[in-house]
Amino acid sequence: STVGANVGADGEGLPWSDLVILWGTNTLTANPHLWPYIRKARDNGATIIAIDPIRTRTAEQCDEWLPIRPGTDGALALAMMHVLVRDGLVDADYVERYTSGYDALCARLAEWTPDRAAQVTGLEMDEIEQLARDYGTTRPTLIRTLIGAEHREHGAMLFRTIACLPLLTGAWRERGGGL
């Protein structure tokens, strides 16, 4: 119901990504066959960011590690969307053509300022703002998740929330973009 089809981004498209967010995934351990594609993206100039409560092997290999409090990923995703909307970084054409419920989402996002999310997630407000701006201004962007976050209460809703990010930016338009 969030993305309209049971599809995800093509992992082999990662080398075309300019920003890769590894969200709750220890890729080197749990998904090692994907790492060569991530490394190729970095070789091509991509920034690789890990969002994970634990400084995993993967996080150590990334350009940046955001040590979020366990179970607060939804707050981070909502605050990122807040910044995208507030700063005019939404692909309005994509949203108009391929989504529904945008106005209701924006009403919900008004509550999730970066300051509020910082208090919940343990990240700095500036880190949240920068992540959102980088996500909203870099093309193409890819978010990679695995099962870490689904082991928490409301895990399915968390994935639906994260899935809204590439919908707002139109990241699905480009090879190397999406979720």
Short mmCIF file of N, CA and C in Angstrom, two decimals:
data_model
loop_
_atom_site.label_atom_id
_atom_site.label_comp_id
_atom_site.label_asym_id
_atom_site.label_seq_id
_atom_site.Cartn_x
_atom_site.Cartn_y
_atom_site.Cartn_z
N SER A 1 0.81 -1.21 0.00
CA SER A 1 0.00 0.00 0.00
C SER A 1 0.84 1.26 0.00
N THR A 2 2.13 1.13 0.27
CA THR A 2 2.98 2.32 0.31
C THR A 2 3.65 2.59 -1.03
N VAL A 3 4.17 1.57 -1.68
CA VAL A 3 4.89 1.80 -2.93
C VAL A 3 4.19 1.23 -4.16
N GLY A 4 3.03 0.60 -3.99
CA GLY A 4 2.24 0.19 -5.13
C GLY A 4 2.62 -1.13 -5.76
N ALA A 5 3.75 -1.70 -5.41
CA ALA A 5 4.17 -2.97 -5.99
C ALA A 5 5.16 -3.63 -5.03
N ASN A 6 5.32 -4.90 -5.19
CA ASN A 6 6.25 -5.64 -4.35
C ASN A 6 7.62 -5.67 -5.02
N VAL A 7 8.23 -4.51 -5.12
CA VAL A 7 9.54 -4.40 -5.76
C VAL A 7 10.44 -3.55 -4.88
N GLY A 8 11.71 -3.69 -5.10
CA GLY A 8 12.69 -2.85 -4.43
C GLY A 8 13.71 -2.40 -5.44
N ALA A 9 14.60 -1.57 -4.99
CA ALA A 9 15.67 -1.08 -5.86
C ALA A 9 16.57 -2.25 -6.25
N ASP A 10 17.12 -2.17 -7.41
CA ASP A 10 18.04 -3.18 -7.91
C ASP A 10 19.40 -2.97 -7.26
N GLY A 11 19.85 -3.95 -6.47
CA GLY A 11 21.15 -3.85 -5.81
C GLY A 11 22.30 -3.64 -6.80
N GLU A 12 22.16 -4.20 -7.99
CA GLU A 12 23.20 -4.02 -8.99
C GLU A 12 23.23 -2.61 -9.55
N GLY A 13 22.21 -1.80 -9.23
CA GLY A 13 22.20 -0.40 -9.62
C GLY A 13 22.95 0.50 -8.66
N LEU A 14 23.39 -0.06 -7.54
CA LEU A 14 24.11 0.74 -6.53
C LEU A 14 25.28 1.54 -7.08
N PRO A 15 26.08 1.03 -8.00
CA PRO A 15 27.20 1.84 -8.50
C PRO A 15 26.79 3.18 -9.09
N TRP A 16 25.52 3.35 -9.45
CA TRP A 16 25.04 4.62 -9.99
C TRP A 16 24.57 5.58 -8.90
N SER A 17 24.51 5.10 -7.67
CA SER A 17 24.05 5.94 -6.56
C SER A 17 25.11 6.95 -6.16
N ASP A 18 24.66 8.15 -5.81
CA ASP A 18 25.57 9.18 -5.29
C ASP A 18 25.49 9.28 -3.77
N LEU A 19 24.43 8.72 -3.19
CA LEU A 19 24.28 8.65 -1.74
C LEU A 19 23.61 7.32 -1.42
N VAL A 20 24.24 6.56 -0.52
CA VAL A 20 23.69 5.28 -0.08
C VAL A 20 23.53 5.34 1.43
N ILE A 21 22.31 5.09 1.89
CA ILE A 21 22.04 5.05 3.32
C ILE A 21 21.75 3.60 3.69
N LEU A 22 22.60 3.05 4.53
CA LEU A 22 22.43 1.68 5.04
C LEU A 22 21.72 1.80 6.38
N TRP A 23 20.43 1.58 6.37
CA TRP A 23 19.58 1.89 7.52
C TRP A 23 19.23 0.59 8.25
N GLY A 24 19.88 0.38 9.39
CA GLY A 24 19.60 -0.80 10.20
C GLY A 24 20.06 -2.09 9.56
N THR A 25 21.12 -2.03 8.80
CA THR A 25 21.65 -3.23 8.16
C THR A 25 23.16 -3.33 8.36
N ASN A 26 23.59 -4.47 8.83
CA ASN A 26 25.02 -4.76 8.93
C ASN A 26 25.38 -5.54 7.66
N THR A 27 25.46 -4.83 6.58
CA THR A 27 25.59 -5.43 5.25
C THR A 27 26.80 -6.35 5.13
N LEU A 28 27.92 -5.97 5.69
CA LEU A 28 29.12 -6.82 5.58
C LEU A 28 28.91 -8.20 6.20
N THR A 29 28.09 -8.29 7.21
CA THR A 29 27.83 -9.56 7.86
C THR A 29 26.60 -10.26 7.30
N ALA A 30 25.51 -9.55 7.15
CA ALA A 30 24.23 -10.16 6.80
C ALA A 30 23.91 -10.15 5.31
N ASN A 31 24.63 -9.38 4.53
CA ASN A 31 24.31 -9.22 3.11
C ASN A 31 25.61 -8.95 2.34
N PRO A 32 26.66 -9.78 2.58
CA PRO A 32 27.99 -9.45 2.04
C PRO A 32 28.08 -9.42 0.52
N HIS A 33 27.19 -10.12 -0.17
CA HIS A 33 27.23 -10.10 -1.63
C HIS A 33 26.89 -8.72 -2.20
N LEU A 34 26.28 -7.85 -1.37
CA LEU A 34 25.94 -6.51 -1.82
C LEU A 34 27.10 -5.54 -1.66
N TRP A 35 28.03 -5.87 -0.77
CA TRP A 35 29.11 -4.91 -0.45
C TRP A 35 29.95 -4.51 -1.66
N PRO A 36 30.28 -5.39 -2.59
CA PRO A 36 31.06 -4.94 -3.75
C PRO A 36 30.35 -3.83 -4.55
N TYR A 37 29.03 -3.87 -4.60
CA TYR A 37 28.28 -2.82 -5.31
C TYR A 37 28.34 -1.50 -4.54
N ILE A 38 28.29 -1.60 -3.22
CA ILE A 38 28.42 -0.40 -2.39
C ILE A 38 29.82 0.19 -2.54
N ARG A 39 30.81 -0.67 -2.53
CA ARG A 39 32.19 -0.21 -2.71
C ARG A 39 32.38 0.45 -4.07
N LYS A 40 31.74 -0.10 -5.10
CA LYS A 40 31.81 0.50 -6.44
C LYS A 40 31.14 1.88 -6.44
N ALA A 41 30.03 2.01 -5.74
CA ALA A 41 29.38 3.32 -5.63
C ALA A 41 30.33 4.31 -4.98
N ARG A 42 31.00 3.91 -3.92
CA ARG A 42 31.97 4.79 -3.26
C ARG A 42 33.10 5.14 -4.22
N ASP A 43 33.61 4.15 -4.94
CA ASP A 43 34.67 4.41 -5.92
C ASP A 43 34.23 5.43 -6.96
N ASN A 44 32.92 5.45 -7.24
CA ASN A 44 32.36 6.40 -8.20
C ASN A 44 32.01 7.74 -7.56
N GLY A 45 32.33 7.90 -6.27
CA GLY A 45 32.12 9.18 -5.60
C GLY A 45 30.96 9.25 -4.63
N ALA A 46 30.24 8.15 -4.43
CA ALA A 46 29.09 8.16 -3.52
C ALA A 46 29.53 8.29 -2.06
N THR A 47 28.66 8.89 -1.27
CA THR A 47 28.81 8.93 0.18
C THR A 47 27.98 7.78 0.74
N ILE A 48 28.57 7.04 1.69
CA ILE A 48 27.89 5.91 2.30
C ILE A 48 27.66 6.22 3.77
N ILE A 49 26.40 6.17 4.21
CA ILE A 49 26.03 6.50 5.59
C ILE A 49 25.36 5.29 6.23
N ALA A 50 25.76 4.98 7.45
CA ALA A 50 25.12 3.92 8.23
C ALA A 50 24.28 4.54 9.34
N ILE A 51 23.05 4.09 9.45
CA ILE A 51 22.18 4.47 10.56
C ILE A 51 21.95 3.20 11.35
N ASP A 52 22.50 3.14 12.54
CA ASP A 52 22.44 1.90 13.32
C ASP A 52 22.81 2.21 14.76
N PRO A 53 22.12 1.61 15.74
CA PRO A 53 22.50 1.84 17.14
C PRO A 53 23.88 1.30 17.48
N ILE A 54 24.33 0.30 16.73
CA ILE A 54 25.60 -0.37 17.01
C ILE A 54 26.62 -0.01 15.95
N ARG A 55 27.84 0.25 16.38
CA ARG A 55 28.92 0.50 15.43
C ARG A 55 29.40 -0.85 14.88
N THR A 56 28.69 -1.32 13.89
CA THR A 56 28.95 -2.62 13.29
C THR A 56 30.18 -2.57 12.38
N ARG A 57 30.55 -3.72 11.86
CA ARG A 57 31.63 -3.77 10.85
C ARG A 57 31.27 -2.87 9.67
N THR A 58 30.01 -2.88 9.30
CA THR A 58 29.55 -2.06 8.19
C THR A 58 29.69 -0.58 8.52
N ALA A 59 29.22 -0.19 9.70
CA ALA A 59 29.29 1.22 10.10
C ALA A 59 30.74 1.71 10.10
N GLU A 60 31.66 0.87 10.50
CA GLU A 60 33.08 1.25 10.51
C GLU A 60 33.60 1.53 9.11
N GLN A 61 33.01 0.92 8.10
CA GLN A 61 33.46 1.09 6.72
C GLN A 61 32.76 2.24 5.99
N CYS A 62 31.78 2.84 6.64
CA CYS A 62 31.02 3.91 6.00
C CYS A 62 31.68 5.27 6.20
N ASP A 63 31.28 6.23 5.39
CA ASP A 63 31.79 7.59 5.51
C ASP A 63 31.27 8.26 6.77
N GLU A 64 30.07 7.85 7.18
CA GLU A 64 29.46 8.44 8.37
C GLU A 64 28.61 7.38 9.06
N TRP A 65 28.61 7.43 10.39
CA TRP A 65 27.77 6.54 11.18
C TRP A 65 26.90 7.40 12.08
N LEU A 66 25.59 7.18 12.02
CA LEU A 66 24.65 7.88 12.87
C LEU A 66 24.12 6.89 13.91
N PRO A 67 24.60 7.00 15.15
CA PRO A 67 24.23 6.02 16.20
C PRO A 67 22.89 6.34 16.85
N ILE A 68 21.85 5.96 16.18
CA ILE A 68 20.48 6.24 16.62
C ILE A 68 20.11 5.34 17.81
N ARG A 69 19.26 5.85 18.67
CA ARG A 69 18.74 5.01 19.76
C ARG A 69 17.87 3.91 19.17
N PRO A 70 17.96 2.71 19.73
CA PRO A 70 17.13 1.61 19.22
C PRO A 70 15.64 1.97 19.25
N GLY A 71 14.96 1.63 18.16
CA GLY A 71 13.52 1.82 18.09
C GLY A 71 13.05 3.23 17.79
N THR A 72 13.97 4.13 17.43
CA THR A 72 13.58 5.52 17.16
C THR A 72 13.73 5.91 15.69
N ASP A 73 13.90 4.93 14.84
CA ASP A 73 14.11 5.19 13.42
C ASP A 73 12.95 5.94 12.78
N GLY A 74 11.74 5.65 13.21
CA GLY A 74 10.57 6.34 12.66
C GLY A 74 10.63 7.84 12.90
N ALA A 75 11.08 8.22 14.09
CA ALA A 75 11.21 9.65 14.40
C ALA A 75 12.22 10.31 13.46
N LEU A 76 13.31 9.61 13.17
CA LEU A 76 14.30 10.17 12.25
C LEU A 76 13.72 10.31 10.85
N ALA A 77 13.04 9.30 10.37
CA ALA A 77 12.46 9.36 9.02
C ALA A 77 11.43 10.49 8.93
N LEU A 78 10.59 10.65 9.96
CA LEU A 78 9.59 11.72 9.95
C LEU A 78 10.26 13.09 9.95
N ALA A 79 11.31 13.25 10.75
CA ALA A 79 12.01 14.54 10.78
C ALA A 79 12.70 14.82 9.45
N MET A 80 13.25 13.80 8.82
CA MET A 80 13.85 13.99 7.49
C MET A 80 12.78 14.47 6.51
N MET A 81 11.61 13.86 6.55
CA MET A 81 10.53 14.28 5.66
C MET A 81 10.07 15.70 5.99
N HIS A 82 10.06 16.04 7.28
CA HIS A 82 9.72 17.40 7.70
C HIS A 82 10.65 18.40 7.00
N VAL A 83 11.95 18.12 7.02
CA VAL A 83 12.93 19.01 6.39
C VAL A 83 12.72 19.05 4.87
N LEU A 84 12.47 17.90 4.26
CA LEU A 84 12.25 17.88 2.81
C LEU A 84 11.09 18.78 2.42
N VAL A 85 9.99 18.69 3.17
CA VAL A 85 8.81 19.52 2.87
C VAL A 85 9.11 20.98 3.19
N ARG A 86 9.64 21.24 4.37
CA ARG A 86 9.90 22.62 4.81
C ARG A 86 10.84 23.36 3.86
N ASP A 87 11.88 22.65 3.37
CA ASP A 87 12.91 23.28 2.56
C ASP A 87 12.64 23.18 1.05
N GLY A 88 11.46 22.71 0.68
CA GLY A 88 11.11 22.65 -0.74
C GLY A 88 11.91 21.63 -1.52
N LEU A 89 12.27 20.52 -0.89
CA LEU A 89 13.07 19.50 -1.55
C LEU A 89 12.24 18.32 -2.03
N VAL A 90 10.94 18.49 -2.09
CA VAL A 90 10.02 17.45 -2.55
C VAL A 90 9.89 17.55 -4.06
N ASP A 91 9.92 16.41 -4.74
CA ASP A 91 9.68 16.36 -6.17
C ASP A 91 8.16 16.41 -6.37
N ALA A 92 7.62 17.62 -6.52
CA ALA A 92 6.18 17.82 -6.57
C ALA A 92 5.54 17.06 -7.73
N ASP A 93 6.22 17.01 -8.87
CA ASP A 93 5.67 16.29 -10.01
C ASP A 93 5.53 14.80 -9.70
N TYR A 94 6.56 14.22 -9.11
CA TYR A 94 6.51 12.79 -8.76
C TYR A 94 5.39 12.53 -7.75
N VAL A 95 5.33 13.36 -6.72
CA VAL A 95 4.30 13.20 -5.70
C VAL A 95 2.90 13.30 -6.32
N GLU A 96 2.71 14.28 -7.17
CA GLU A 96 1.41 14.47 -7.81
C GLU A 96 1.02 13.27 -8.69
N ARG A 97 1.98 12.76 -9.43
CA ARG A 97 1.70 11.70 -10.40
C ARG A 97 1.58 10.32 -9.78
N TYR A 98 2.36 10.05 -8.72
CA TYR A 98 2.49 8.66 -8.27
C TYR A 98 2.12 8.40 -6.81
N THR A 99 1.65 9.39 -6.09
CA THR A 99 1.33 9.16 -4.68
C THR A 99 -0.06 9.67 -4.34
N SER A 100 -0.50 9.30 -3.17
CA SER A 100 -1.74 9.85 -2.62
C SER A 100 -1.50 10.09 -1.13
N GLY A 101 -2.28 11.00 -0.56
CA GLY A 101 -2.18 11.26 0.87
C GLY A 101 -1.12 12.26 1.27
N TYR A 102 -0.61 13.01 0.32
CA TYR A 102 0.49 13.94 0.61
C TYR A 102 0.07 15.00 1.64
N ASP A 103 -1.09 15.57 1.51
CA ASP A 103 -1.52 16.62 2.46
C ASP A 103 -1.64 16.08 3.87
N ALA A 104 -2.18 14.89 4.01
CA ALA A 104 -2.29 14.27 5.34
C ALA A 104 -0.91 13.99 5.93
N LEU A 105 0.01 13.55 5.07
CA LEU A 105 1.38 13.31 5.54
C LEU A 105 2.00 14.62 6.02
N CYS A 106 1.85 15.67 5.24
CA CYS A 106 2.44 16.96 5.63
C CYS A 106 1.89 17.44 6.97
N ALA A 107 0.60 17.22 7.21
CA ALA A 107 0.01 17.61 8.49
C ALA A 107 0.68 16.85 9.63
N ARG A 108 0.94 15.58 9.42
CA ARG A 108 1.62 14.75 10.45
C ARG A 108 3.07 15.20 10.63
N LEU A 109 3.73 15.54 9.55
CA LEU A 109 5.14 15.93 9.61
C LEU A 109 5.36 17.22 10.38
N ALA A 110 4.37 18.08 10.43
CA ALA A 110 4.52 19.34 11.15
C ALA A 110 4.93 19.10 12.60
N GLU A 111 4.51 17.98 13.16
CA GLU A 111 4.83 17.63 14.55
C GLU A 111 6.28 17.16 14.73
N TRP A 112 6.88 16.70 13.65
CA TRP A 112 8.18 16.03 13.77
C TRP A 112 9.33 16.91 13.29
N THR A 113 9.59 17.93 14.06
CA THR A 113 10.71 18.83 13.77
C THR A 113 12.02 18.10 14.05
N PRO A 114 13.11 18.55 13.45
CA PRO A 114 14.40 17.97 13.77
C PRO A 114 14.75 18.08 15.26
N ASP A 115 14.32 19.15 15.90
CA ASP A 115 14.58 19.30 17.33
C ASP A 115 13.88 18.21 18.13
N ARG A 116 12.62 17.96 17.82
CA ARG A 116 11.89 16.90 18.53
C ARG A 116 12.52 15.54 18.26
N ALA A 117 12.87 15.27 17.00
CA ALA A 117 13.47 13.99 16.65
C ALA A 117 14.84 13.82 17.32
N ALA A 118 15.58 14.90 17.47
CA ALA A 118 16.88 14.82 18.14
C ALA A 118 16.70 14.35 19.59
N GLN A 119 15.69 14.86 20.24
CA GLN A 119 15.43 14.46 21.62
C GLN A 119 15.06 12.99 21.72
N VAL A 120 14.37 12.47 20.72
CA VAL A 120 13.93 11.08 20.71
C VAL A 120 15.05 10.13 20.28
N THR A 121 15.78 10.51 19.23
CA THR A 121 16.75 9.60 18.61
C THR A 121 18.13 9.60 19.25
N GLY A 122 18.45 10.69 19.96
CA GLY A 122 19.80 10.82 20.51
C GLY A 122 20.78 11.40 19.52
N LEU A 123 20.35 11.68 18.30
CA LEU A 123 21.20 12.34 17.32
C LEU A 123 21.14 13.84 17.55
N GLU A 124 22.11 14.55 17.03
CA GLU A 124 22.09 16.00 17.10
C GLU A 124 21.13 16.55 16.04
N MET A 125 20.48 17.65 16.36
CA MET A 125 19.56 18.27 15.42
C MET A 125 20.27 18.59 14.11
N ASP A 126 21.51 19.09 14.19
CA ASP A 126 22.27 19.41 12.97
C ASP A 126 22.52 18.17 12.12
N GLU A 127 22.75 17.02 12.76
CA GLU A 127 22.96 15.77 12.01
C GLU A 127 21.70 15.40 11.22
N ILE A 128 20.54 15.56 11.86
CA ILE A 128 19.28 15.24 11.21
C ILE A 128 19.03 16.19 10.04
N GLU A 129 19.25 17.48 10.27
CA GLU A 129 19.07 18.48 9.21
C GLU A 129 19.99 18.18 8.02
N GLN A 130 21.25 17.89 8.30
CA GLN A 130 22.21 17.64 7.23
C GLN A 130 21.87 16.38 6.45
N LEU A 131 21.51 15.32 7.17
CA LEU A 131 21.12 14.08 6.51
C LEU A 131 19.94 14.33 5.58
N ALA A 132 18.94 15.03 6.06
CA ALA A 132 17.75 15.30 5.24
C ALA A 132 18.11 16.15 4.02
N ARG A 133 18.91 17.18 4.21
CA ARG A 133 19.30 18.03 3.07
C ARG A 133 20.12 17.24 2.07
N ASP A 134 21.07 16.44 2.57
CA ASP A 134 21.86 15.61 1.66
C ASP A 134 20.96 14.66 0.88
N TYR A 135 20.02 14.05 1.59
CA TYR A 135 19.11 13.12 0.93
C TYR A 135 18.24 13.85 -0.11
N GLY A 136 17.81 15.04 0.22
CA GLY A 136 16.93 15.79 -0.67
C GLY A 136 17.60 16.47 -1.84
N THR A 137 18.92 16.61 -1.80
CA THR A 137 19.62 17.33 -2.86
C THR A 137 20.59 16.47 -3.66
N THR A 138 20.78 15.24 -3.28
CA THR A 138 21.71 14.34 -3.97
C THR A 138 20.92 13.41 -4.87
N ARG A 139 21.43 13.18 -6.06
CA ARG A 139 20.79 12.27 -7.01
C ARG A 139 21.83 11.37 -7.64
N PRO A 140 21.53 10.13 -7.83
CA PRO A 140 20.45 9.37 -7.22
C PRO A 140 20.81 8.92 -5.80
N THR A 141 19.78 8.65 -5.02
CA THR A 141 19.95 8.20 -3.64
C THR A 141 19.29 6.84 -3.47
N LEU A 142 19.92 6.00 -2.66
CA LEU A 142 19.36 4.69 -2.38
C LEU A 142 19.41 4.43 -0.89
N ILE A 143 18.30 3.95 -0.34
CA ILE A 143 18.24 3.52 1.05
C ILE A 143 18.18 2.00 1.05
N ARG A 144 19.04 1.38 1.83
CA ARG A 144 19.05 -0.07 1.97
C ARG A 144 18.72 -0.41 3.41
N THR A 145 17.68 -1.21 3.60
CA THR A 145 17.32 -1.68 4.93
C THR A 145 17.44 -3.20 4.94
N LEU A 146 17.47 -3.73 6.13
CA LEU A 146 17.31 -5.18 6.31
C LEU A 146 16.39 -5.37 7.50
N ILE A 147 16.56 -6.43 8.22
CA ILE A 147 15.56 -6.80 9.22
C ILE A 147 15.78 -6.23 10.61
N GLY A 148 16.84 -5.47 10.83
CA GLY A 148 17.13 -4.98 12.18
C GLY A 148 15.97 -4.25 12.82
N ALA A 149 15.41 -3.30 12.13
CA ALA A 149 14.36 -2.47 12.71
C ALA A 149 13.02 -3.18 12.85
N GLU A 150 12.81 -4.22 12.07
CA GLU A 150 11.51 -4.89 12.17
C GLU A 150 11.38 -5.73 13.43
N HIS A 151 12.45 -5.88 14.16
CA HIS A 151 12.42 -6.63 15.41
C HIS A 151 11.91 -5.79 16.57
N ARG A 152 11.35 -4.67 16.28
CA ARG A 152 10.82 -3.77 17.30
C ARG A 152 9.31 -3.63 17.11
N GLU A 153 8.67 -3.19 18.16
CA GLU A 153 7.25 -2.92 18.05
C GLU A 153 7.02 -1.89 16.94
N HIS A 154 6.04 -2.09 16.14
CA HIS A 154 5.68 -1.20 15.03
C HIS A 154 6.74 -1.20 13.91
N GLY A 155 7.48 -2.30 13.80
CA GLY A 155 8.52 -2.40 12.78
C GLY A 155 7.99 -2.26 11.37
N ALA A 156 6.82 -2.84 11.09
CA ALA A 156 6.25 -2.74 9.75
C ALA A 156 5.92 -1.29 9.42
N MET A 157 5.40 -0.56 10.40
CA MET A 157 5.08 0.86 10.16
C MET A 157 6.36 1.65 9.93
N LEU A 158 7.43 1.26 10.60
CA LEU A 158 8.71 1.94 10.37
C LEU A 158 9.11 1.80 8.90
N PHE A 159 9.00 0.60 8.35
CA PHE A 159 9.39 0.42 6.96
C PHE A 159 8.48 1.22 6.02
N ARG A 160 7.21 1.31 6.35
CA ARG A 160 6.31 2.15 5.54
C ARG A 160 6.73 3.60 5.62
N THR A 161 7.16 4.03 6.80
CA THR A 161 7.59 5.42 6.98
C THR A 161 8.85 5.70 6.17
N ILE A 162 9.84 4.83 6.28
CA ILE A 162 11.08 5.00 5.51
C ILE A 162 10.77 4.98 4.01
N ALA A 163 9.83 4.14 3.60
CA ALA A 163 9.48 4.03 2.17
C ALA A 163 8.92 5.32 1.61
N CYS A 164 8.44 6.22 2.45
CA CYS A 164 7.93 7.51 1.97
C CYS A 164 9.06 8.44 1.52
N LEU A 165 10.26 8.24 2.03
CA LEU A 165 11.36 9.14 1.67
C LEU A 165 11.64 9.15 0.17
N PRO A 166 11.87 8.00 -0.48
CA PRO A 166 12.11 8.07 -1.93
C PRO A 166 10.89 8.48 -2.74
N LEU A 167 9.70 8.35 -2.16
CA LEU A 167 8.50 8.83 -2.84
C LEU A 167 8.49 10.35 -2.86
N LEU A 168 8.90 10.96 -1.77
CA LEU A 168 8.90 12.43 -1.70
C LEU A 168 9.95 13.05 -2.62
N THR A 169 11.08 12.39 -2.77
CA THR A 169 12.15 12.97 -3.58
C THR A 169 12.14 12.49 -5.03
N GLY A 170 11.28 11.53 -5.33
CA GLY A 170 11.27 10.98 -6.69
C GLY A 170 12.48 10.12 -6.98
N ALA A 171 13.10 9.57 -5.94
CA ALA A 171 14.33 8.78 -6.12
C ALA A 171 14.11 7.55 -6.99
N TRP A 172 12.86 7.11 -7.12
CA TRP A 172 12.59 5.95 -7.96
C TRP A 172 12.78 6.24 -9.45
N ARG A 173 12.87 7.50 -9.82
CA ARG A 173 13.02 7.87 -11.23
C ARG A 173 14.37 7.42 -11.82
N GLU A 174 15.36 7.26 -10.97
CA GLU A 174 16.73 7.12 -11.46
C GLU A 174 17.33 5.76 -11.13
N ARG A 175 18.16 5.27 -12.03
CA ARG A 175 18.93 4.07 -11.72
C ARG A 175 19.85 4.39 -10.56
N GLY A 176 19.88 3.51 -9.59
CA GLY A 176 20.67 3.77 -8.38
C GLY A 176 19.88 4.50 -7.32
N GLY A 177 18.56 4.66 -7.54
CA GLY A 177 17.73 5.34 -6.57
C GLY A 177 16.61 4.44 -6.08
N GLY A 178 16.03 4.82 -4.95
CA GLY A 178 14.90 4.07 -4.42
C GLY A 178 15.16 3.51 -3.04
N LEU A 179 14.54 2.39 -2.78
CA LEU A 179 14.63 1.72 -1.48
C LEU A 179 14.73 0.23 -1.71
#
